[in-house]
Short mmCIF file of C-alpha atoms and ligand atoms in Angstrom, two decimals:
data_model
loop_
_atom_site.label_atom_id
_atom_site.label_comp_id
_atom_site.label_asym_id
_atom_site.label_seq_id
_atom_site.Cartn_x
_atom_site.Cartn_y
_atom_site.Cartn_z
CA UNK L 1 0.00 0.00 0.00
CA UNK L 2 1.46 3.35 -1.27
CA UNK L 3 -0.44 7.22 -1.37
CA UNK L 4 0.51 9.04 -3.89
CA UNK L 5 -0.34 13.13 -4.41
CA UNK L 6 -2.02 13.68 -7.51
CA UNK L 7 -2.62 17.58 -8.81
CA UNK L 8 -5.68 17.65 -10.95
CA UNK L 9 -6.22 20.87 -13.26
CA UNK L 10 -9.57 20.38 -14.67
CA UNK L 11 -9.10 23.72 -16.81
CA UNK L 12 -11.75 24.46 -18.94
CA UNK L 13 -15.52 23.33 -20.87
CA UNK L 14 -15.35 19.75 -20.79
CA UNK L 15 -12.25 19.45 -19.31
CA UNK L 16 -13.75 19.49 -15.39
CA UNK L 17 -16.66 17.53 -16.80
CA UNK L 18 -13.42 14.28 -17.94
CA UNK L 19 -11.64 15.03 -15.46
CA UNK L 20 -14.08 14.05 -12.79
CA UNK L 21 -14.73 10.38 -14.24
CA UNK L 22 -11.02 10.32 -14.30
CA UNK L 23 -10.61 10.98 -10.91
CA UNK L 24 -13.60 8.94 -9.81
CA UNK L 25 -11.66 5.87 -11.77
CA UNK L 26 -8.29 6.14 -9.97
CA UNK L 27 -10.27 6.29 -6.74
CA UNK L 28 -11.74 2.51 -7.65
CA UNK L 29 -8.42 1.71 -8.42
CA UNK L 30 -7.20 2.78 -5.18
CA UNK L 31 -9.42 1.27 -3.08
CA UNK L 32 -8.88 -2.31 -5.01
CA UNK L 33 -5.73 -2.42 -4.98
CA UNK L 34 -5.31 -0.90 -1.39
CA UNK L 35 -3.25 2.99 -2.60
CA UNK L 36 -4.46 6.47 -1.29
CA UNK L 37 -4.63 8.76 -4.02
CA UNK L 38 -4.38 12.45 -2.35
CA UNK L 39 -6.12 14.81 -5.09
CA UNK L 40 -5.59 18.55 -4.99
CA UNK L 41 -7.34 20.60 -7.61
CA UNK L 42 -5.55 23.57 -9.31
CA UNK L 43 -6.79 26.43 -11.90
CA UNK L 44 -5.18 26.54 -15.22
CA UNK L 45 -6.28 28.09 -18.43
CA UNK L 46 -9.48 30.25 -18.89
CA UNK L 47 -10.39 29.65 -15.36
CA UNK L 48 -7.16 30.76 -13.78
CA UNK L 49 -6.83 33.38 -16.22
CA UNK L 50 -10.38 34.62 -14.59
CA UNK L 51 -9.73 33.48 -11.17
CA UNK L 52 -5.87 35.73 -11.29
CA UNK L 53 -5.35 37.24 -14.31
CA UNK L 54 -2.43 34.36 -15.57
CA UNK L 55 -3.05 31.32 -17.88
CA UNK L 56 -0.73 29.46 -15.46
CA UNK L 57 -0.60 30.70 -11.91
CA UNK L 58 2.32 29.94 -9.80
CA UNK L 59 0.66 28.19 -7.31
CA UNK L 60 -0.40 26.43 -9.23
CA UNK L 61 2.88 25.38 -11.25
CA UNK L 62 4.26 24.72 -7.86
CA UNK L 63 1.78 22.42 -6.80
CA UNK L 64 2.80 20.30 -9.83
CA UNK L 65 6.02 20.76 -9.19
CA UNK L 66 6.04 19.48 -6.07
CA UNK L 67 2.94 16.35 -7.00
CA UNK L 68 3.74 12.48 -8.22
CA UNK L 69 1.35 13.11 -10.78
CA UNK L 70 -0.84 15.54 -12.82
CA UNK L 71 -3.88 14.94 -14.33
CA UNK L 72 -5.03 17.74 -16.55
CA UNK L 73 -8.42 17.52 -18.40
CA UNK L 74 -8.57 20.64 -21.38
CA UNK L 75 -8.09 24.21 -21.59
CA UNK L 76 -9.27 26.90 -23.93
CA UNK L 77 -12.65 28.53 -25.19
CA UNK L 78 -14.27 30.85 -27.38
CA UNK L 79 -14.41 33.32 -24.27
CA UNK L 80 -11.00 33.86 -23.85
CA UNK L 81 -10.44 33.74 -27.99
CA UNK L 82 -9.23 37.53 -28.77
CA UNK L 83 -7.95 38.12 -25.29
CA UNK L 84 -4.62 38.96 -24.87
CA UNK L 85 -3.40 36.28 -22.76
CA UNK L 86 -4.90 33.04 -23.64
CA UNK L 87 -5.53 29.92 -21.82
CA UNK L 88 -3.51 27.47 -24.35
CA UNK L 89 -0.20 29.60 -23.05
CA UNK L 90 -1.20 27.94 -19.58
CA UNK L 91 -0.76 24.28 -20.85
CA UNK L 92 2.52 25.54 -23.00
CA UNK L 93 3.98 27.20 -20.09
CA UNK L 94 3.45 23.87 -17.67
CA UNK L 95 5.05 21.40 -20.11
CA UNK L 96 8.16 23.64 -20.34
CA UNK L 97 8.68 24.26 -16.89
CA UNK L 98 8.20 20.95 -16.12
CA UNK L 99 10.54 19.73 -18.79
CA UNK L 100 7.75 17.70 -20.52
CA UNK L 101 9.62 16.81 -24.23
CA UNK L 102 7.92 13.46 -24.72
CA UNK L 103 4.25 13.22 -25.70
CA UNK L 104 3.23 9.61 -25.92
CA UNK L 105 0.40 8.85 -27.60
CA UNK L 106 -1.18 5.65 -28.54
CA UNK L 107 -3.73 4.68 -31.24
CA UNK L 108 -5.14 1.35 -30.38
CA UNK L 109 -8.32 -0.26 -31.83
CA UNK L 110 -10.57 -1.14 -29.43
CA UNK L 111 -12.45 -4.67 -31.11
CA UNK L 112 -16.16 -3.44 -29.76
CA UNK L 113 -15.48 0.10 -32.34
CA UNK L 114 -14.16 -1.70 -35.12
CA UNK L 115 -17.32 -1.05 -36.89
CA UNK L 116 -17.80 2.20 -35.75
CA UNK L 117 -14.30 3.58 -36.95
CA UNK L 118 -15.20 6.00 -39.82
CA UNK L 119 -12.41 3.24 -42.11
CA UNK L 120 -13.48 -0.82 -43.32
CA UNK L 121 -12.94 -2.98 -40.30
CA UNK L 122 -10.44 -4.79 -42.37
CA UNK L 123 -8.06 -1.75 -42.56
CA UNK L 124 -8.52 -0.76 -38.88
CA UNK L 125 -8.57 -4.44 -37.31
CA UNK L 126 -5.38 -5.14 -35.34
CA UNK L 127 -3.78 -1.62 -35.54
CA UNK L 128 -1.67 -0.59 -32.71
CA UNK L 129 0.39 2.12 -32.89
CA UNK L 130 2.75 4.56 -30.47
CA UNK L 131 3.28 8.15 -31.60
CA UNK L 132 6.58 10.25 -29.51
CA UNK L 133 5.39 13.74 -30.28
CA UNK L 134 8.31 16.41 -28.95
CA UNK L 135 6.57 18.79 -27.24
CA UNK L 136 8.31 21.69 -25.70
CA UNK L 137 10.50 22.89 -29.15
CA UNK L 138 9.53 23.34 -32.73
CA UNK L 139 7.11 26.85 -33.60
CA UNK L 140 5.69 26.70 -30.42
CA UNK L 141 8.48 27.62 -28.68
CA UNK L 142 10.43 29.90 -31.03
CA UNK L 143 10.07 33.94 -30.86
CA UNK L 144 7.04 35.32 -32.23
CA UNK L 145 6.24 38.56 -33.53
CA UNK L 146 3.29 40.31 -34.79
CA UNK L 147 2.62 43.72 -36.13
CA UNK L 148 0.04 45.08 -38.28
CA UNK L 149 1.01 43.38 -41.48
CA UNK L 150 3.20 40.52 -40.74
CA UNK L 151 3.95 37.79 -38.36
CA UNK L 152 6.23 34.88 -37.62
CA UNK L 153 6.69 31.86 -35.70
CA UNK L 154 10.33 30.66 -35.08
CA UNK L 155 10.88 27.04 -35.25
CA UNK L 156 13.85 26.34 -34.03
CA UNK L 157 15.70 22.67 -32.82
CA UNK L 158 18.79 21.98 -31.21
CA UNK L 159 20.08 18.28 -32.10
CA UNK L 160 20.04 17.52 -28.37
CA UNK L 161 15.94 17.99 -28.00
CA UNK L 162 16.18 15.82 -31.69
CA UNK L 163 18.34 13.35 -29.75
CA UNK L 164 16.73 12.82 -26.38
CA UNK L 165 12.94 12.15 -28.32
CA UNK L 166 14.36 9.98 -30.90
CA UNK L 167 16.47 8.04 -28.25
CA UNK L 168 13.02 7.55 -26.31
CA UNK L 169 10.89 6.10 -29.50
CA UNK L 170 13.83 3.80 -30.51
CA UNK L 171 13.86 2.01 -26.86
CA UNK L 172 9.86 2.15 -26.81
CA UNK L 173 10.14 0.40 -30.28
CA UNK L 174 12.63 -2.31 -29.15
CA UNK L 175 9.66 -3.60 -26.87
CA UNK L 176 7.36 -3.47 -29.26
CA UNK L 177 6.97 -4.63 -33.23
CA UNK L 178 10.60 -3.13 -33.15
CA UNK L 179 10.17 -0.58 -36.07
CA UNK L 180 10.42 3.34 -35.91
CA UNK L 181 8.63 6.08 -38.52
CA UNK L 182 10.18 9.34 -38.38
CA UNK L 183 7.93 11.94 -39.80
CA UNK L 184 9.36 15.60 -40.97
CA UNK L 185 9.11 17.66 -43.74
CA UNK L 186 12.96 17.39 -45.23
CA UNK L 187 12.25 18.54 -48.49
CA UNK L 188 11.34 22.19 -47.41
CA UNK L 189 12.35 22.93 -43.94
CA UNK L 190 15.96 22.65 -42.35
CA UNK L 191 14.56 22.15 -39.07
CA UNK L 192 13.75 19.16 -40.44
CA UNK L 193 17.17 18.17 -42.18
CA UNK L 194 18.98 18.67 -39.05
CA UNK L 195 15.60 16.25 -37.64
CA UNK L 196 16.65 13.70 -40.03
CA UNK L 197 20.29 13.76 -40.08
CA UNK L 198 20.39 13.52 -35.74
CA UNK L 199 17.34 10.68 -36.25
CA UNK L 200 20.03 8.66 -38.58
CA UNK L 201 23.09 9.26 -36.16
CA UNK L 202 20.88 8.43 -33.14
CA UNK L 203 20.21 5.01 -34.64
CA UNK L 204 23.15 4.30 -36.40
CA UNK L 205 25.07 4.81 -32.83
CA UNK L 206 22.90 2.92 -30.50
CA UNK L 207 19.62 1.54 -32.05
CA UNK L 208 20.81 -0.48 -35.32
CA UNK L 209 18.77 -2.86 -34.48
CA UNK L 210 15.40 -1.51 -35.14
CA UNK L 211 13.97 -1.01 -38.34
CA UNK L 212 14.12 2.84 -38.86
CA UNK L 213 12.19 4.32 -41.53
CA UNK L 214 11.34 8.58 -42.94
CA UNK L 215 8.57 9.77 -44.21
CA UNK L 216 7.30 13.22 -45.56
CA UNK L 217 4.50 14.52 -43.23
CA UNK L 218 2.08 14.98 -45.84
CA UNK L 219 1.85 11.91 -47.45
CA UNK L 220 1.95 10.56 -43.63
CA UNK L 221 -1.33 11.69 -43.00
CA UNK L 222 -2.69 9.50 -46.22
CA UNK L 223 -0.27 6.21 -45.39
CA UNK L 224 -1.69 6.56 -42.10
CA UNK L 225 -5.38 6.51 -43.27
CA UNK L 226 -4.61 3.77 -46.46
CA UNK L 227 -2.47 1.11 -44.30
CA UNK L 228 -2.71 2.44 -40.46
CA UNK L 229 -1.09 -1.49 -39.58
CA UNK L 230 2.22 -0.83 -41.21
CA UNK L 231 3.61 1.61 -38.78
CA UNK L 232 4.66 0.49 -35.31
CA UNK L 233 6.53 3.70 -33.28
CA UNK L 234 6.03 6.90 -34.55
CA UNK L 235 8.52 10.15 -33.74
CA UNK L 236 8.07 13.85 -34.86
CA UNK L 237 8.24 17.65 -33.82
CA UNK L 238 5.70 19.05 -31.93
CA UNK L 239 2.92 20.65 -34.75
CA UNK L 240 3.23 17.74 -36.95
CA UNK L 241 2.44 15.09 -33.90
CA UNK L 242 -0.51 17.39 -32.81
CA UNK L 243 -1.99 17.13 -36.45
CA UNK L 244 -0.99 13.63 -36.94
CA UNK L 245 -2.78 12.88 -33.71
CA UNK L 246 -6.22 14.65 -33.92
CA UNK L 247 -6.06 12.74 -37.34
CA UNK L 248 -5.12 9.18 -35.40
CA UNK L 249 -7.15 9.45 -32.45
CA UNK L 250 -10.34 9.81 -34.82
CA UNK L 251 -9.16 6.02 -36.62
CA UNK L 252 -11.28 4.58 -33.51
CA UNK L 253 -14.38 6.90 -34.11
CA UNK L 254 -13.92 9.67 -32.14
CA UNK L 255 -11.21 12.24 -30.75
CA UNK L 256 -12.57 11.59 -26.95
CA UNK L 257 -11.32 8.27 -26.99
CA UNK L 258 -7.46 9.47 -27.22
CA UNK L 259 -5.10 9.33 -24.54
CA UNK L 260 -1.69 10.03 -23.71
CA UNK L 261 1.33 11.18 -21.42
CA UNK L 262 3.54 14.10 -21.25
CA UNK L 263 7.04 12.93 -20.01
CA UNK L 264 10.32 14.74 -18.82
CA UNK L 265 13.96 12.90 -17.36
CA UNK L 266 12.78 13.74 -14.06
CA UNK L 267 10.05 14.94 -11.99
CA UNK L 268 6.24 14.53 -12.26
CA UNK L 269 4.32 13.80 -15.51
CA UNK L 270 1.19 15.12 -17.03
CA UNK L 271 -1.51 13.23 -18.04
CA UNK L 272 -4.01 14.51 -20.19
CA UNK L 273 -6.61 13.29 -22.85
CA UNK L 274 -5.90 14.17 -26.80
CA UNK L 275 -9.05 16.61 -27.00
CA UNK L 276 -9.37 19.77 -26.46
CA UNK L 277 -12.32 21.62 -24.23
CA UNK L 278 -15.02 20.84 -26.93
CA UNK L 279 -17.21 23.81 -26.43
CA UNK L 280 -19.50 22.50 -28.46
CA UNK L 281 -20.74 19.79 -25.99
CA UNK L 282 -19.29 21.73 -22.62
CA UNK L 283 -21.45 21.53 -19.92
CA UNK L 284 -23.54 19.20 -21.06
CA UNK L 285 -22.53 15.82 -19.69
CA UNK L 286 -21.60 14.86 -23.54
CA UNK L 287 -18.29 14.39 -23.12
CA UNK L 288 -16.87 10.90 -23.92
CA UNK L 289 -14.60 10.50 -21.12
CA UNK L 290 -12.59 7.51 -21.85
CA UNK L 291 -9.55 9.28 -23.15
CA UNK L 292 -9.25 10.89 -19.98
CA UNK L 293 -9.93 7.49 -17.80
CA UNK L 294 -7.37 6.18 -20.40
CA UNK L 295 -4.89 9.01 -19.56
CA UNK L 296 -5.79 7.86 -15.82
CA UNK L 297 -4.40 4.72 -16.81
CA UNK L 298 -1.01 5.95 -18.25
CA UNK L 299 -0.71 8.11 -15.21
CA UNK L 300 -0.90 5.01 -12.86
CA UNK L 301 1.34 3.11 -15.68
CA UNK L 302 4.07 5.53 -16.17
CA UNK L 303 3.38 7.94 -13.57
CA UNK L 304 3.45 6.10 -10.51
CA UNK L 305 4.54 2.71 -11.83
CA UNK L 306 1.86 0.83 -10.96
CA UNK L 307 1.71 -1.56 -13.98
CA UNK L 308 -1.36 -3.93 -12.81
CA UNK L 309 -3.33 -0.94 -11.35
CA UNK L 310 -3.22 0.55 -15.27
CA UNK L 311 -4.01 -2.68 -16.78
CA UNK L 312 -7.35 -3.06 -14.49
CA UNK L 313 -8.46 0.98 -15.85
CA UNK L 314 -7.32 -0.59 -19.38
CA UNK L 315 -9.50 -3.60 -18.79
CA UNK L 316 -12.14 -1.93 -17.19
CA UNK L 317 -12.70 0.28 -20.07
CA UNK L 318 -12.15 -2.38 -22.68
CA UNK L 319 -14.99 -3.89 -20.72
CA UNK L 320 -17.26 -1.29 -20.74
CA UNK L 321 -17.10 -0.96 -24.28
CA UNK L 322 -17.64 -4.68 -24.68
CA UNK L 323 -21.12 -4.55 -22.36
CA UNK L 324 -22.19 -1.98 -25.29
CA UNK L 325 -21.83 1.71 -23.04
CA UNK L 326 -21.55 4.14 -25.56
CA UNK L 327 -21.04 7.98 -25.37
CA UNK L 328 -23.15 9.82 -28.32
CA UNK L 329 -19.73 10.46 -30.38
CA UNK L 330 -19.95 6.85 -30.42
CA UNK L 331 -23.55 6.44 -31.64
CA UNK L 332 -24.68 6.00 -28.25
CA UNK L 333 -26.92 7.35 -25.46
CA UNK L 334 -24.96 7.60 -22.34
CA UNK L 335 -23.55 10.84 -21.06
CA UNK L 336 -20.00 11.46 -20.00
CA UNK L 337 -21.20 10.33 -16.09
CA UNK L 338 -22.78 7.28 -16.98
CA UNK L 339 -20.06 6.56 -19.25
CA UNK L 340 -17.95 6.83 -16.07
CA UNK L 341 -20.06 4.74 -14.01
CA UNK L 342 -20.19 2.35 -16.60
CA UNK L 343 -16.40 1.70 -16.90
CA UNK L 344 -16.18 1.74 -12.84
CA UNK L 345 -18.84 -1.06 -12.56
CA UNK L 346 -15.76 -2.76 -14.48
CA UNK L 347 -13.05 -1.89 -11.79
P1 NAD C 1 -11.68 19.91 -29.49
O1 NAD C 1 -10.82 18.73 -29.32
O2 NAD C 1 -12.06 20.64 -28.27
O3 NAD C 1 -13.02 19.47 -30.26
C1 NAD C 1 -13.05 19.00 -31.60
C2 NAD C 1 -14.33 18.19 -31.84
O4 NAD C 1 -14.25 16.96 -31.15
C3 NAD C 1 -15.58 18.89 -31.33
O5 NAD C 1 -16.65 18.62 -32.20
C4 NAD C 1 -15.83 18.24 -29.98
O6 NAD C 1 -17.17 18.22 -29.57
C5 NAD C 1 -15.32 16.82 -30.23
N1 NAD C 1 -14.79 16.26 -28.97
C6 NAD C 1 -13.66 16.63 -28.34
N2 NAD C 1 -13.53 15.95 -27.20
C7 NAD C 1 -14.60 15.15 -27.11
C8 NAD C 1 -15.03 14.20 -26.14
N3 NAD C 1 -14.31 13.94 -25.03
N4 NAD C 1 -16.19 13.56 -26.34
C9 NAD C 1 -16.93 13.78 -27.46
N5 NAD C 1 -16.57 14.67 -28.41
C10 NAD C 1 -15.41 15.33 -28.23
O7 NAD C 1 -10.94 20.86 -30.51
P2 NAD C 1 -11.28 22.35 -31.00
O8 NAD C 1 -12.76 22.53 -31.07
O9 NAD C 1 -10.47 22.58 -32.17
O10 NAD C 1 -10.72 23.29 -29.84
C11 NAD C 1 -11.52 23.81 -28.78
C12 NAD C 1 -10.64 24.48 -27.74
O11 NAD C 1 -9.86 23.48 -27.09
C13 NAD C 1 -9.63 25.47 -28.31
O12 NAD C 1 -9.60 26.58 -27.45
C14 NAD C 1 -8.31 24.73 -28.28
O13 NAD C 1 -7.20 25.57 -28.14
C15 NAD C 1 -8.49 23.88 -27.07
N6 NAD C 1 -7.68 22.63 -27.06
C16 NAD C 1 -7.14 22.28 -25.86
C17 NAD C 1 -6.44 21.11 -25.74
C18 NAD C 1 -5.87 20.73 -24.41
O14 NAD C 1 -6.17 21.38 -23.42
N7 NAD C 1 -5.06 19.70 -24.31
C19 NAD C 1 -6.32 20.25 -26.84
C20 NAD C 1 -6.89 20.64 -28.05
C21 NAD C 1 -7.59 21.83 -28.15
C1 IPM C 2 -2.88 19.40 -27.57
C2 IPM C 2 -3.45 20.78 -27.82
C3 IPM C 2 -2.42 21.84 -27.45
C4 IPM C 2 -1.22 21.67 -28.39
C5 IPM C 2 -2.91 23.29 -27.46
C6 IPM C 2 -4.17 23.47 -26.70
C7 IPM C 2 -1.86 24.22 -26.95
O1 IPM C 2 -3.88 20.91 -29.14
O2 IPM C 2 -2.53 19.10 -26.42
O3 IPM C 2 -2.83 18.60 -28.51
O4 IPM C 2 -1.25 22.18 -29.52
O5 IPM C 2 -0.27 21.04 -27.97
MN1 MN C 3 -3.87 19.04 -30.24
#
């Protein structure tokens, strides 16, 4: 028996609405397996920005600084649109101070959606794939200016952020199908020649083993749709792996069901579903929340370390899904809390 102190920043439309059926699902797990789960809630985004006046206030940032684990459910809105801070600078400012460069996020098939993905079953069926997104470089990061007439977005690497990511996707891959997909855009950007030149030296060094393989980001984002089963581990800079996994995360049937976890070398992760704050559906009780219970479950898994406590959430949900609860994004009737209660009857 182990407790544990989990930060939880619930952030914004359905973000507080996910994040409760994740929290309510680590709770079960808890009490099965015998853990205490401390939760503290924290205000990022919109909220914080109305609550103080910052995106990302610092006590909040030290709260995560000083948690095992944070859970962190959306931010953003159509409120805080044309303001001049804005709530995404919250989520962007938390990843870098917490040294978050690895974005891990799966695309697995779950058998009860085959026939719901929006592709044949027979293209779908049996795809399983890891994408290692970097997240705290690229455009994102770089200076940006504005004026009047013109603006720009720096996107600048440094081969060690190139090395460190790529180094993480080869080991991931040697436990796996053993094959690695770099994605960049080499033919037009030199961010993306030094990308692939590090990627190459990275593997020739210390990964020649597994099956290494480049390919152009836009004809990705077709491969991807016409033969989703031939790629295994997928690395790339931070905007492509965003696109590339809105576009993934949808293979299933719907962008709630994506999960995934933001990793540094040290210090606590964050955990947060694919989606954004979906103001369409906010406060509601639409919400699919399984890719925040499935973010739950990579938060026990690589967060904490608790390997059979994330397998249960994993199995819990696959369950759920097999007993037929569906969320409406999934052609069904249940709302993000019975969709909740559904998966903890599993647990
Ligand atoms: P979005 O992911 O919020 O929504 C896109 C579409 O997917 C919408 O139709 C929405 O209803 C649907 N959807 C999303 N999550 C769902 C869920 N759990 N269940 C059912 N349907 C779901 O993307 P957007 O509309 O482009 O962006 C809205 C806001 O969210 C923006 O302010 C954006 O910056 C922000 N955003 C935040 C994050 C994050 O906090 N990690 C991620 C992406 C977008
Ligand atoms: C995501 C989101 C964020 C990103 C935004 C909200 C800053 O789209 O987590 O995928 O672009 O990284
Ligand atoms: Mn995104």
């Amino acid at each position: 028996m182990s407790a544990f102190n989990i930060v939880l920043l619930p952030g914004d439309g359905v973000g507080p609405e996910v994040t409760a059926q994740a929290r309510a699902a680590l709770e079960a797990v808890g009490k099965r397996f015998g853990h205490t789960f401390a939760f503290a809630s924290h205000h990022i985004g919109g909220v914080a920005i109305d609550e103080t006046g910052e995106p990302l206030p610092a006590e909040t940032l030290e709260a995560c600084q000083a948690a095992d684990a944070v859970f962190l459910g959306a931010v953003g809105g159509p409120k805080w649109d044309l303001a001049p801070k804005r709530p995404e600078q919250g989520l962007l400012g938390i990843r870098k101070a917490l040294g978050l460069y690895a974005n891990i996020r799966p695309t697995l098939m779950h058998k009860p959606l085959l026939d719901h993905s929006p592709l044949k079953r027979e293209i779908v069926e049996g795809v399983d794939m890891l994408v290692f997104r970097e997240l705290t470089g690229g455009s994102y990061f770089g200076e940006k200016k504005q004026s009047a007439t013109e603006a720009s977005d720096l996107c600048l690497y440094t081969v060690g952020e190139i090395e460190r990511i790529a180094r993480k996707a080869f080991a991931a891959a040697r436990a796996r199908r053993n094959k690695v997909s770099s994605v960049d855009k080499a033919n037009v950007m030199a961010t993306s020649r030094l990308w692939r030149e590090t990627v190459i030296r990275v593997h020739k060094a210390e990964f020649s083993d597994v099956e290494l393989e480049h390919v152009l980001i836009d004809s990705m984002t077709m491969h991807v749709l016409r033969n989703p089963r031939a790629y295994d581990v997928i690395v790339t800079e931070n905007m492509f792996g965003d696109i590339l996994t809105d576009e993934l995360s949808a293979l299933g049937g719907s962008l709630g069901l994506g999960a995934s976890a933001s990793l540094g070398d040290a210090g606590p992760g964050i955990f947060e579903p694919v989606h954004g704050s979906a103001p369409d559906i906010a406060g509601r009780d639409l919400a699919n929340p399984i890719g925040a219970v499935l973010s739950a479950a990579m938060l026990l898994r690589h967060g904490l370390k608790l390997n059979a406590e994330a397998d249960a959430l994993d199995e819990a949900v696959a369950n759920a899904l097999e007993s037929g609860a569906r969320t409406r994004d999934l052609g069904g009737e249940l709302g993000c809390t019975q969709m909740g209660a559904a998966i903890l009857a599993h647990i």
